[in-house]
Amino acid sequence: MELAAYARIVLDRWRTIVALVVIAGVVAYGTSAQGPVTYRATASLSVTPSIVEYWTGQAVERLLNNYALQIRSRPFAATVARDAGLAAGAVDGRLRAVAAPSEFRVSIEIDDASASEAARLANVAGAAFVAKIRSEIAGKERQDIRLEILEPATDPDGPISPRPGRAAAGGALAGAIIGAAYAALATVWEGRLHTSSEASRAWGVPVIGSIPAHLPTPGVRAAKAMIGQPMEGGPATTSRPSPAPAGEG
């Protein structure tokens, strides 16, 4: 089926498509608006070398990825909960770490229903990890790494969820796709032929002519009649020959 035929199908069933768009958008908005409010705070740690010769690209990537794994581990979450004065397991699964080797940085993220509590927990986690690594390298004669807090977490400006507007836009888009698909399927189920190519395939014979589904407006028909062009849906008009001058023939 040609693209123009698909466009006609969609236009013919535009009411159904608009209804699905509105319903999907409203449902997505209402569902998202009822979700719990969540804030995300981020603290950044700086990991820099004290001896340049030791610091290679692969060493940076491996080290920072290992730090991220340690931050996401259950033992470190228990340490953060203890330092923050929370019950054991209160931080399990809530700590995230993102390593950026090209920037010599590790970001610690944590979500909470309170913006201030999210920032506090992120800062507690950052301080706890810095203290952990410093205690591990304190007894070594050669300290190749310097770890410190680059940017402490601050109160988030707004929640990361829910976002009803974004959810409504996504729901409306899904409704439009579903509506267009339904219009196409419903047209196929009707068994109607919409184009000359479909008729040719259905009967196995070539199409030598077709009648347009929509006639032009009266103004267009009148203009075509005045200039002697054939009108869609009507016989062709021809100009009347002028009479011969008197005395000739």
PDB file of C-alpha atoms in Angstrom:
ATOM      1  CA  MET A   1       0.000   0.000   0.000  1.00  0.00           C
ATOM      2  CA  GLU A   2       1.336   3.440  -0.941  1.00  0.00           C
ATOM      3  CA  LEU A   3       2.171   6.090   1.606  1.00  0.00           C
ATOM      4  CA  ALA A   4      -0.684   8.259   0.369  1.00  0.00           C
ATOM      5  CA  ALA A   5      -3.114   5.418   1.022  1.00  0.00           C
ATOM      6  CA  TYR A   6      -1.819   5.050   4.576  1.00  0.00           C
ATOM      7  CA  ALA A   7      -2.256   8.786   5.076  1.00  0.00           C
ATOM      8  CA  ARG A   8      -5.874   8.576   3.921  1.00  0.00           C
ATOM      9  CA  ILE A   9      -6.533   5.691   6.314  1.00  0.00           C
ATOM     10  CA  VAL A  10      -5.137   7.684   9.229  1.00  0.00           C
ATOM     11  CA  LEU A  11      -7.136  10.768   8.275  1.00  0.00           C
ATOM     12  CA  ASP A  12     -10.340   8.752   7.897  1.00  0.00           C
ATOM     13  CA  ARG A  13      -9.996   7.440  11.460  1.00  0.00           C
ATOM     14  CA  TRP A  14      -8.527  10.544  13.088  1.00  0.00           C
ATOM     15  CA  ARG A  15     -11.164  10.622  15.824  1.00  0.00           C
ATOM     16  CA  THR A  16     -10.158   7.185  17.069  1.00  0.00           C
ATOM     17  CA  ILE A  17      -6.469   8.103  17.006  1.00  0.00           C
ATOM     18  CA  VAL A  18      -7.027  11.367  18.881  1.00  0.00           C
ATOM     19  CA  ALA A  19      -9.103   9.541  21.490  1.00  0.00           C
ATOM     20  CA  LEU A  20      -6.320   6.996  22.053  1.00  0.00           C
ATOM     21  CA  VAL A  21      -3.713   9.770  22.317  1.00  0.00           C
ATOM     22  CA  VAL A  22      -5.757  11.614  24.951  1.00  0.00           C
ATOM     23  CA  ILE A  23      -6.552   8.488  26.953  1.00  0.00           C
ATOM     24  CA  ALA A  24      -2.953   7.224  26.936  1.00  0.00           C
ATOM     25  CA  GLY A  25      -1.586  10.647  27.895  1.00  0.00           C
ATOM     26  CA  VAL A  26      -4.044  11.102  30.761  1.00  0.00           C
ATOM     27  CA  VAL A  27      -3.428   7.593  32.109  1.00  0.00           C
ATOM     28  CA  ALA A  28       0.357   8.024  31.946  1.00  0.00           C
ATOM     29  CA  TYR A  29       0.150  11.425  33.637  1.00  0.00           C
ATOM     30  CA  GLY A  30      -2.072  10.156  36.451  1.00  0.00           C
ATOM     31  CA  THR A  31       0.020   7.040  37.038  1.00  0.00           C
ATOM     32  CA  SER A  32       3.266   9.017  37.170  1.00  0.00           C
ATOM     33  CA  ALA A  33       1.844  11.742  39.400  1.00  0.00           C
ATOM     34  CA  GLN A  34       0.886   9.163  42.024  1.00  0.00           C
ATOM     35  CA  GLY A  35       4.444   7.791  42.277  1.00  0.00           C
ATOM     36  CA  PRO A  36       6.732   8.600  45.226  1.00  0.00           C
ATOM     37  CA  VAL A  37       8.898  11.708  45.045  1.00  0.00           C
ATOM     38  CA  THR A  38      12.595  10.887  44.722  1.00  0.00           C
ATOM     39  CA  TYR A  39      15.616  13.185  44.874  1.00  0.00           C
ATOM     40  CA  ARG A  40      19.148  12.314  43.705  1.00  0.00           C
ATOM     41  CA  ALA A  41      22.309  13.840  45.157  1.00  0.00           C
ATOM     42  CA  THR A  42      25.842  13.407  43.788  1.00  0.00           C
ATOM     43  CA  ALA A  43      29.242  13.763  45.416  1.00  0.00           C
ATOM     44  CA  SER A  44      32.386  13.699  43.244  1.00  0.00           C
ATOM     45  CA  LEU A  45      35.733  12.225  44.285  1.00  0.00           C
ATOM     46  CA  SER A  46      39.066  13.130  42.694  1.00  0.00           C
ATOM     47  CA  VAL A  47      41.579  10.332  42.105  1.00  0.00           C
ATOM     48  CA  THR A  48      44.976  11.697  41.035  1.00  0.00           C
ATOM     49  CA  PRO A  49      48.488  10.200  40.884  1.00  0.00           C
ATOM     50  CA  SER A  50      51.323  11.355  43.061  1.00  0.00           C
ATOM     51  CA  ILE A  51      53.859   9.657  40.736  1.00  0.00           C
ATOM     52  CA  VAL A  52      53.256  10.337  37.056  1.00  0.00           C
ATOM     53  CA  GLU A  53      55.205   7.315  35.790  1.00  0.00           C
ATOM     54  CA  TYR A  54      52.813   4.962  37.565  1.00  0.00           C
ATOM     55  CA  TRP A  55      49.750   6.504  35.996  1.00  0.00           C
ATOM     56  CA  THR A  56      48.789   4.892  32.674  1.00  0.00           C
ATOM     57  CA  GLY A  57      45.473   4.860  30.859  1.00  0.00           C
ATOM     58  CA  GLN A  58      44.741   1.236  31.642  1.00  0.00           C
ATOM     59  CA  ALA A  59      45.710   1.687  35.274  1.00  0.00           C
ATOM     60  CA  VAL A  60      43.297   4.618  35.585  1.00  0.00           C
ATOM     61  CA  GLU A  61      40.391   2.694  34.089  1.00  0.00           C
ATOM     62  CA  ARG A  62      40.976  -0.439  36.152  1.00  0.00           C
ATOM     63  CA  LEU A  63      41.452   1.472  39.396  1.00  0.00           C
ATOM     64  CA  LEU A  64      38.403   3.715  39.038  1.00  0.00           C
ATOM     65  CA  ASN A  65      36.194   0.826  37.967  1.00  0.00           C
ATOM     66  CA  ASN A  66      37.347  -1.089  41.038  1.00  0.00           C
ATOM     67  CA  TYR A  67      36.535   1.914  43.226  1.00  0.00           C
ATOM     68  CA  ALA A  68      33.042   2.038  41.715  1.00  0.00           C
ATOM     69  CA  LEU A  69      32.533  -1.645  42.512  1.00  0.00           C
ATOM     70  CA  GLN A  70      33.631  -1.099  46.107  1.00  0.00           C
ATOM     71  CA  ILE A  71      31.217   1.811  46.532  1.00  0.00           C
ATOM     72  CA  ARG A  72      28.301  -0.283  45.252  1.00  0.00           C
ATOM     73  CA  SER A  73      29.175  -3.233  47.485  1.00  0.00           C
ATOM     74  CA  ARG A  74      27.053  -4.304  50.444  1.00  0.00           C
ATOM     75  CA  PRO A  75      29.888  -3.979  53.029  1.00  0.00           C
ATOM     76  CA  PHE A  76      30.459  -0.347  52.086  1.00  0.00           C
ATOM     77  CA  ALA A  77      26.703   0.339  52.221  1.00  0.00           C
ATOM     78  CA  ALA A  78      26.725  -1.004  55.779  1.00  0.00           C
ATOM     79  CA  THR A  79      29.585   1.376  56.612  1.00  0.00           C
ATOM     80  CA  VAL A  80      27.670   4.342  55.220  1.00  0.00           C
ATOM     81  CA  ALA A  81      24.531   3.378  57.155  1.00  0.00           C
ATOM     82  CA  ARG A  82      26.541   3.134  60.365  1.00  0.00           C
ATOM     83  CA  ASP A  83      28.269   6.504  59.829  1.00  0.00           C
ATOM     84  CA  ALA A  84      24.933   8.138  58.956  1.00  0.00           C
ATOM     85  CA  GLY A  85      23.249   6.772  62.073  1.00  0.00           C
ATOM     86  CA  LEU A  86      20.813   4.602  60.149  1.00  0.00           C
ATOM     87  CA  ALA A  87      19.726   1.027  60.644  1.00  0.00           C
ATOM     88  CA  ALA A  88      21.775  -1.725  59.054  1.00  0.00           C
ATOM     89  CA  GLY A  89      20.695  -2.313  55.477  1.00  0.00           C
ATOM     90  CA  ALA A  90      19.065   1.118  55.127  1.00  0.00           C
ATOM     91  CA  VAL A  91      21.433   2.044  52.287  1.00  0.00           C
ATOM     92  CA  ASP A  92      21.665  -1.367  50.596  1.00  0.00           C
ATOM     93  CA  GLY A  93      21.080  -1.098  46.861  1.00  0.00           C
ATOM     94  CA  ARG A  94      20.772   2.693  46.939  1.00  0.00           C
ATOM     95  CA  LEU A  95      24.398   3.627  46.367  1.00  0.00           C
ATOM     96  CA  ARG A  96      25.583   4.059  42.785  1.00  0.00           C
ATOM     97  CA  ALA A  97      29.026   4.974  41.485  1.00  0.00           C
ATOM     98  CA  VAL A  98      30.005   6.258  38.041  1.00  0.00           C
ATOM     99  CA  ALA A  99      33.683   6.148  37.074  1.00  0.00           C
ATOM    100  CA  ALA A 100      35.084   8.755  34.664  1.00  0.00           C
ATOM    101  CA  PRO A 101      38.709   7.720  33.999  1.00  0.00           C
ATOM    102  CA  SER A 102      39.338  10.541  31.520  1.00  0.00           C
ATOM    103  CA  GLU A 103      38.500  13.071  34.262  1.00  0.00           C
ATOM    104  CA  PHE A 104      40.154  11.181  37.151  1.00  0.00           C
ATOM    105  CA  ARG A 105      36.802  11.240  38.900  1.00  0.00           C
ATOM    106  CA  VAL A 106      34.317   8.929  40.600  1.00  0.00           C
ATOM    107  CA  SER A 107      30.775  10.145  41.280  1.00  0.00           C
ATOM    108  CA  ILE A 108      28.727   8.757  44.161  1.00  0.00           C
ATOM    109  CA  GLU A 109      24.951   8.976  43.725  1.00  0.00           C
ATOM    110  CA  ILE A 110      22.153   8.169  46.129  1.00  0.00           C
ATOM    111  CA  ASP A 111      18.361   8.622  45.998  1.00  0.00           C
ATOM    112  CA  ASP A 112      16.065   9.577  48.845  1.00  0.00           C
ATOM    113  CA  ALA A 113      12.590  10.971  49.414  1.00  0.00           C
ATOM    114  CA  SER A 114      14.186  14.047  51.037  1.00  0.00           C
ATOM    115  CA  ALA A 115      16.524  16.349  49.128  1.00  0.00           C
ATOM    116  CA  SER A 116      18.566  17.243  52.206  1.00  0.00           C
ATOM    117  CA  GLU A 117      18.839  13.609  53.305  1.00  0.00           C
ATOM    118  CA  ALA A 118      20.017  12.557  49.849  1.00  0.00           C
ATOM    119  CA  ALA A 119      22.774  15.187  49.968  1.00  0.00           C
ATOM    120  CA  ARG A 120      23.750  14.189  53.504  1.00  0.00           C
ATOM    121  CA  LEU A 121      24.021  10.507  52.651  1.00  0.00           C
ATOM    122  CA  ALA A 122      26.057  11.231  49.503  1.00  0.00           C
ATOM    123  CA  ASN A 123      28.517  13.306  51.531  1.00  0.00           C
ATOM    124  CA  VAL A 124      28.713  10.649  54.235  1.00  0.00           C
ATOM    125  CA  ALA A 125      29.441   8.033  51.566  1.00  0.00           C
ATOM    126  CA  GLY A 126      32.128  10.215  49.982  1.00  0.00           C
ATOM    127  CA  ALA A 127      33.858  10.859  53.295  1.00  0.00           C
ATOM    128  CA  ALA A 128      33.650   7.181  54.258  1.00  0.00           C
ATOM    129  CA  PHE A 129      35.221   6.032  51.001  1.00  0.00           C
ATOM    130  CA  VAL A 130      38.040   8.583  51.172  1.00  0.00           C
ATOM    131  CA  ALA A 131      38.790   7.481  54.735  1.00  0.00           C
ATOM    132  CA  LYS A 132      38.710   3.825  53.668  1.00  0.00           C
ATOM    133  CA  ILE A 133      41.215   4.245  50.827  1.00  0.00           C
ATOM    134  CA  ARG A 134      43.509   6.481  52.864  1.00  0.00           C
ATOM    135  CA  SER A 135      43.633   3.909  55.642  1.00  0.00           C
ATOM    136  CA  GLU A 136      44.551   1.209  53.125  1.00  0.00           C
ATOM    137  CA  ILE A 137      47.491   3.142  51.662  1.00  0.00           C
ATOM    138  CA  ALA A 138      48.638   4.759  54.909  1.00  0.00           C
ATOM    139  CA  GLY A 139      51.038   1.947  55.779  1.00  0.00           C
ATOM    140  CA  LYS A 140      52.671   1.785  52.351  1.00  0.00           C
ATOM    141  CA  GLU A 141      56.052   3.351  51.726  1.00  0.00           C
ATOM    142  CA  ARG A 142      55.037   4.461  48.230  1.00  0.00           C
ATOM    143  CA  GLN A 143      51.703   6.210  48.026  1.00  0.00           C
ATOM    144  CA  ASP A 144      50.914   6.482  44.332  1.00  0.00           C
ATOM    145  CA  ILE A 145      47.317   7.695  44.647  1.00  0.00           C
ATOM    146  CA  ARG A 146      45.753  10.768  46.185  1.00  0.00           C
ATOM    147  CA  LEU A 147      42.015  10.555  46.822  1.00  0.00           C
ATOM    148  CA  GLU A 148      39.938  13.515  47.998  1.00  0.00           C
ATOM    149  CA  ILE A 149      36.443  14.968  47.738  1.00  0.00           C
ATOM    150  CA  LEU A 150      36.263  17.097  44.615  1.00  0.00           C
ATOM    151  CA  GLU A 151      32.693  18.394  44.912  1.00  0.00           C
ATOM    152  CA  PRO A 152      30.498  17.691  47.924  1.00  0.00           C
ATOM    153  CA  ALA A 153      26.833  16.954  47.304  1.00  0.00           C
ATOM    154  CA  THR A 154      24.301  19.756  47.594  1.00  0.00           C
ATOM    155  CA  ASP A 155      20.511  19.665  47.868  1.00  0.00           C
ATOM    156  CA  PRO A 156      19.028  18.749  44.459  1.00  0.00           C
ATOM    157  CA  ASP A 157      17.091  21.489  42.703  1.00  0.00           C
ATOM    158  CA  GLY A 158      14.195  19.170  41.957  1.00  0.00           C
ATOM    159  CA  PRO A 159      13.107  15.542  42.054  1.00  0.00           C
ATOM    160  CA  ILE A 160      14.157  13.052  39.412  1.00  0.00           C
ATOM    161  CA  SER A 161      10.747  11.396  39.701  1.00  0.00           C
ATOM    162  CA  PRO A 162       7.905  11.545  39.209  1.00  0.00           C
ATOM    163  CA  ARG A 163       7.823  13.607  36.034  1.00  0.00           C
ATOM    164  CA  PRO A 164       4.190  13.590  34.920  1.00  0.00           C
ATOM    165  CA  GLY A 165       4.776  15.842  31.931  1.00  0.00           C
ATOM    166  CA  ARG A 166       7.388  13.553  30.425  1.00  0.00           C
ATOM    167  CA  ALA A 167       5.249  10.512  31.185  1.00  0.00           C
ATOM    168  CA  ALA A 168       2.226  12.146  29.530  1.00  0.00           C
ATOM    169  CA  ALA A 169       4.255  12.942  26.411  1.00  0.00           C
ATOM    170  CA  GLY A 170       5.453   9.358  26.213  1.00  0.00           C
ATOM    171  CA  GLY A 171       1.932   8.043  26.736  1.00  0.00           C
ATOM    172  CA  ALA A 172       0.553  10.325  24.018  1.00  0.00           C
ATOM    173  CA  LEU A 173       3.227   9.146  21.593  1.00  0.00           C
ATOM    174  CA  ALA A 174       2.425   5.525  22.388  1.00  0.00           C
ATOM    175  CA  GLY A 175      -1.276   6.247  21.900  1.00  0.00           C
ATOM    176  CA  ALA A 176      -0.599   7.803  18.491  1.00  0.00           C
ATOM    177  CA  ILE A 177       1.408   4.770  17.375  1.00  0.00           C
ATOM    178  CA  ILE A 178      -1.225   2.364  18.634  1.00  0.00           C
ATOM    179  CA  GLY A 179      -3.977   4.410  17.000  1.00  0.00           C
ATOM    180  CA  ALA A 180      -2.226   4.476  13.617  1.00  0.00           C
ATOM    181  CA  ALA A 181      -1.596   0.728  13.817  1.00  0.00           C
ATOM    182  CA  TYR A 182      -5.236   0.113  14.730  1.00  0.00           C
ATOM    183  CA  ALA A 183      -6.415   2.232  11.802  1.00  0.00           C
ATOM    184  CA  ALA A 184      -4.270   0.247   9.383  1.00  0.00           C
ATOM    185  CA  LEU A 185      -5.357  -3.128  10.799  1.00  0.00           C
ATOM    186  CA  ALA A 186      -9.023  -2.160  10.859  1.00  0.00           C
ATOM    187  CA  THR A 187      -8.805  -1.154   7.212  1.00  0.00           C
ATOM    188  CA  VAL A 188      -7.177  -4.462   6.291  1.00  0.00           C
ATOM    189  CA  TRP A 189      -9.877  -6.382   8.183  1.00  0.00           C
ATOM    190  CA  GLU A 190     -12.580  -4.559   6.207  1.00  0.00           C
ATOM    191  CA  GLY A 191     -11.218  -6.072   3.007  1.00  0.00           C
ATOM    192  CA  ARG A 192     -11.589  -2.889   0.966  1.00  0.00           C
ATOM    193  CA  LEU A 193      -9.283  -1.983  -1.914  1.00  0.00           C
ATOM    194  CA  HIS A 194      -7.843   1.491  -1.714  1.00  0.00           C
ATOM    195  CA  THR A 195      -5.397   1.771  -4.591  1.00  0.00           C
ATOM    196  CA  SER A 196      -5.177   0.641  -8.212  1.00  0.00           C
ATOM    197  CA  SER A 197      -2.150  -1.494  -7.398  1.00  0.00           C
ATOM    198  CA  GLU A 198      -4.153  -3.394  -4.767  1.00  0.00           C
ATOM    199  CA  ALA A 199      -6.947  -3.989  -7.291  1.00  0.00           C
ATOM    200  CA  SER A 200      -4.429  -5.209  -9.870  1.00  0.00           C
ATOM    201  CA  ARG A 201      -2.911  -7.649  -7.394  1.00  0.00           C
ATOM    202  CA  ALA A 202      -6.327  -8.844  -6.182  1.00  0.00           C
ATOM    203  CA  TRP A 203      -7.735  -9.656  -9.649  1.00  0.00           C
ATOM    204  CA  GLY A 204      -4.511 -10.327 -11.514  1.00  0.00           C
ATOM    205  CA  VAL A 205      -5.272  -7.883 -14.325  1.00  0.00           C
ATOM    206  CA  PRO A 206      -3.867  -4.452 -15.080  1.00  0.00           C
ATOM    207  CA  VAL A 207      -5.877  -1.339 -14.239  1.00  0.00           C
ATOM    208  CA  ILE A 208      -6.457   0.874 -17.275  1.00  0.00           C
ATOM    209  CA  GLY A 209      -8.482   3.613 -15.558  1.00  0.00           C
ATOM    210  CA  SER A 210      -9.842   4.807 -12.259  1.00  0.00           C
ATOM    211  CA  ILE A 211     -12.450   7.223 -10.939  1.00  0.00           C
ATOM    212  CA  PRO A 212     -11.091   9.717  -8.387  1.00  0.00           C
ATOM    213  CA  ALA A 213     -12.581   9.419  -4.916  1.00  0.00           C
ATOM    214  CA  HIS A 214     -12.816  13.191  -4.462  1.00  0.00           C
ATOM    215  CA  LEU A 215     -14.071  15.605  -7.102  1.00  0.00           C
ATOM    216  CA  PRO A 216     -12.490  19.034  -7.303  1.00  0.00           C
ATOM    217  CA  THR A 217     -14.274  22.042  -5.884  1.00  0.00           C
ATOM    218  CA  PRO A 218     -16.906  23.820  -8.019  1.00  0.00           C
ATOM    219  CA  GLY A 219     -14.503  26.664  -8.719  1.00  0.00           C
ATOM    220  CA  VAL A 220     -11.933  24.277 -10.161  1.00  0.00           C
ATOM    221  CA  ARG A 221     -14.608  22.507 -12.248  1.00  0.00           C
ATOM    222  CA  ALA A 222     -15.801  25.836 -13.654  1.00  0.00           C
ATOM    223  CA  ALA A 223     -12.264  26.906 -14.502  1.00  0.00           C
ATOM    224  CA  LYS A 224     -11.594  23.652 -16.304  1.00  0.00           C
ATOM    225  CA  ALA A 225     -14.861  23.962 -18.237  1.00  0.00           C
ATOM    226  CA  MET A 226     -13.942  27.487 -19.392  1.00  0.00           C
ATOM    227  CA  ILE A 227     -10.573  26.402 -20.760  1.00  0.00           C
ATOM    228  CA  GLY A 228     -11.979  23.266 -22.356  1.00  0.00           C
ATOM    229  CA  GLN A 229     -10.239  20.700 -20.109  1.00  0.00           C
ATOM    230  CA  PRO A 230     -12.044  17.480 -19.162  1.00  0.00           C
ATOM    231  CA  MET A 231     -13.530  17.462 -15.678  1.00  0.00           C
ATOM    232  CA  GLU A 232     -13.181  14.527 -13.296  1.00  0.00           C
ATOM    233  CA  GLY A 233     -16.477  12.662 -13.170  1.00  0.00           C
ATOM    234  CA  GLY A 234     -17.921  14.372 -16.247  1.00  0.00           C
ATOM    235  CA  PRO A 235     -17.617  14.371 -20.070  1.00  0.00           C
ATOM    236  CA  ALA A 236     -14.939  16.370 -21.760  1.00  0.00           C
ATOM    237  CA  THR A 237     -16.003  19.775 -23.119  1.00  0.00           C
ATOM    238  CA  THR A 238     -15.090  20.916 -26.609  1.00  0.00           C
ATOM    239  CA  SER A 239     -15.205  24.371 -28.107  1.00  0.00           C
ATOM    240  CA  ARG A 240     -17.958  25.065 -30.712  1.00  0.00           C
ATOM    241  CA  PRO A 241     -16.561  25.927 -34.169  1.00  0.00           C
ATOM    242  CA  SER A 242     -17.166  29.520 -35.282  1.00  0.00           C
ATOM    243  CA  PRO A 243     -19.513  30.026 -38.277  1.00  0.00           C
ATOM    244  CA  ALA A 244     -17.899  30.614 -41.649  1.00  0.00           C
ATOM    245  CA  PRO A 245     -17.976  34.227 -42.966  1.00  0.00           C
ATOM    246  CA  ALA A 246     -20.760  35.122 -45.381  1.00  0.00           C
ATOM    247  CA  GLY A 247     -19.981  34.576 -49.018  1.00  0.00           C
ATOM    248  CA  GLU A 248     -17.497  31.767 -48.415  1.00  0.00           C
ATOM    249  CA  GLY A 249     -18.155  28.176 -49.428  1.00  0.00           C
TER     250      GLY A 249
END
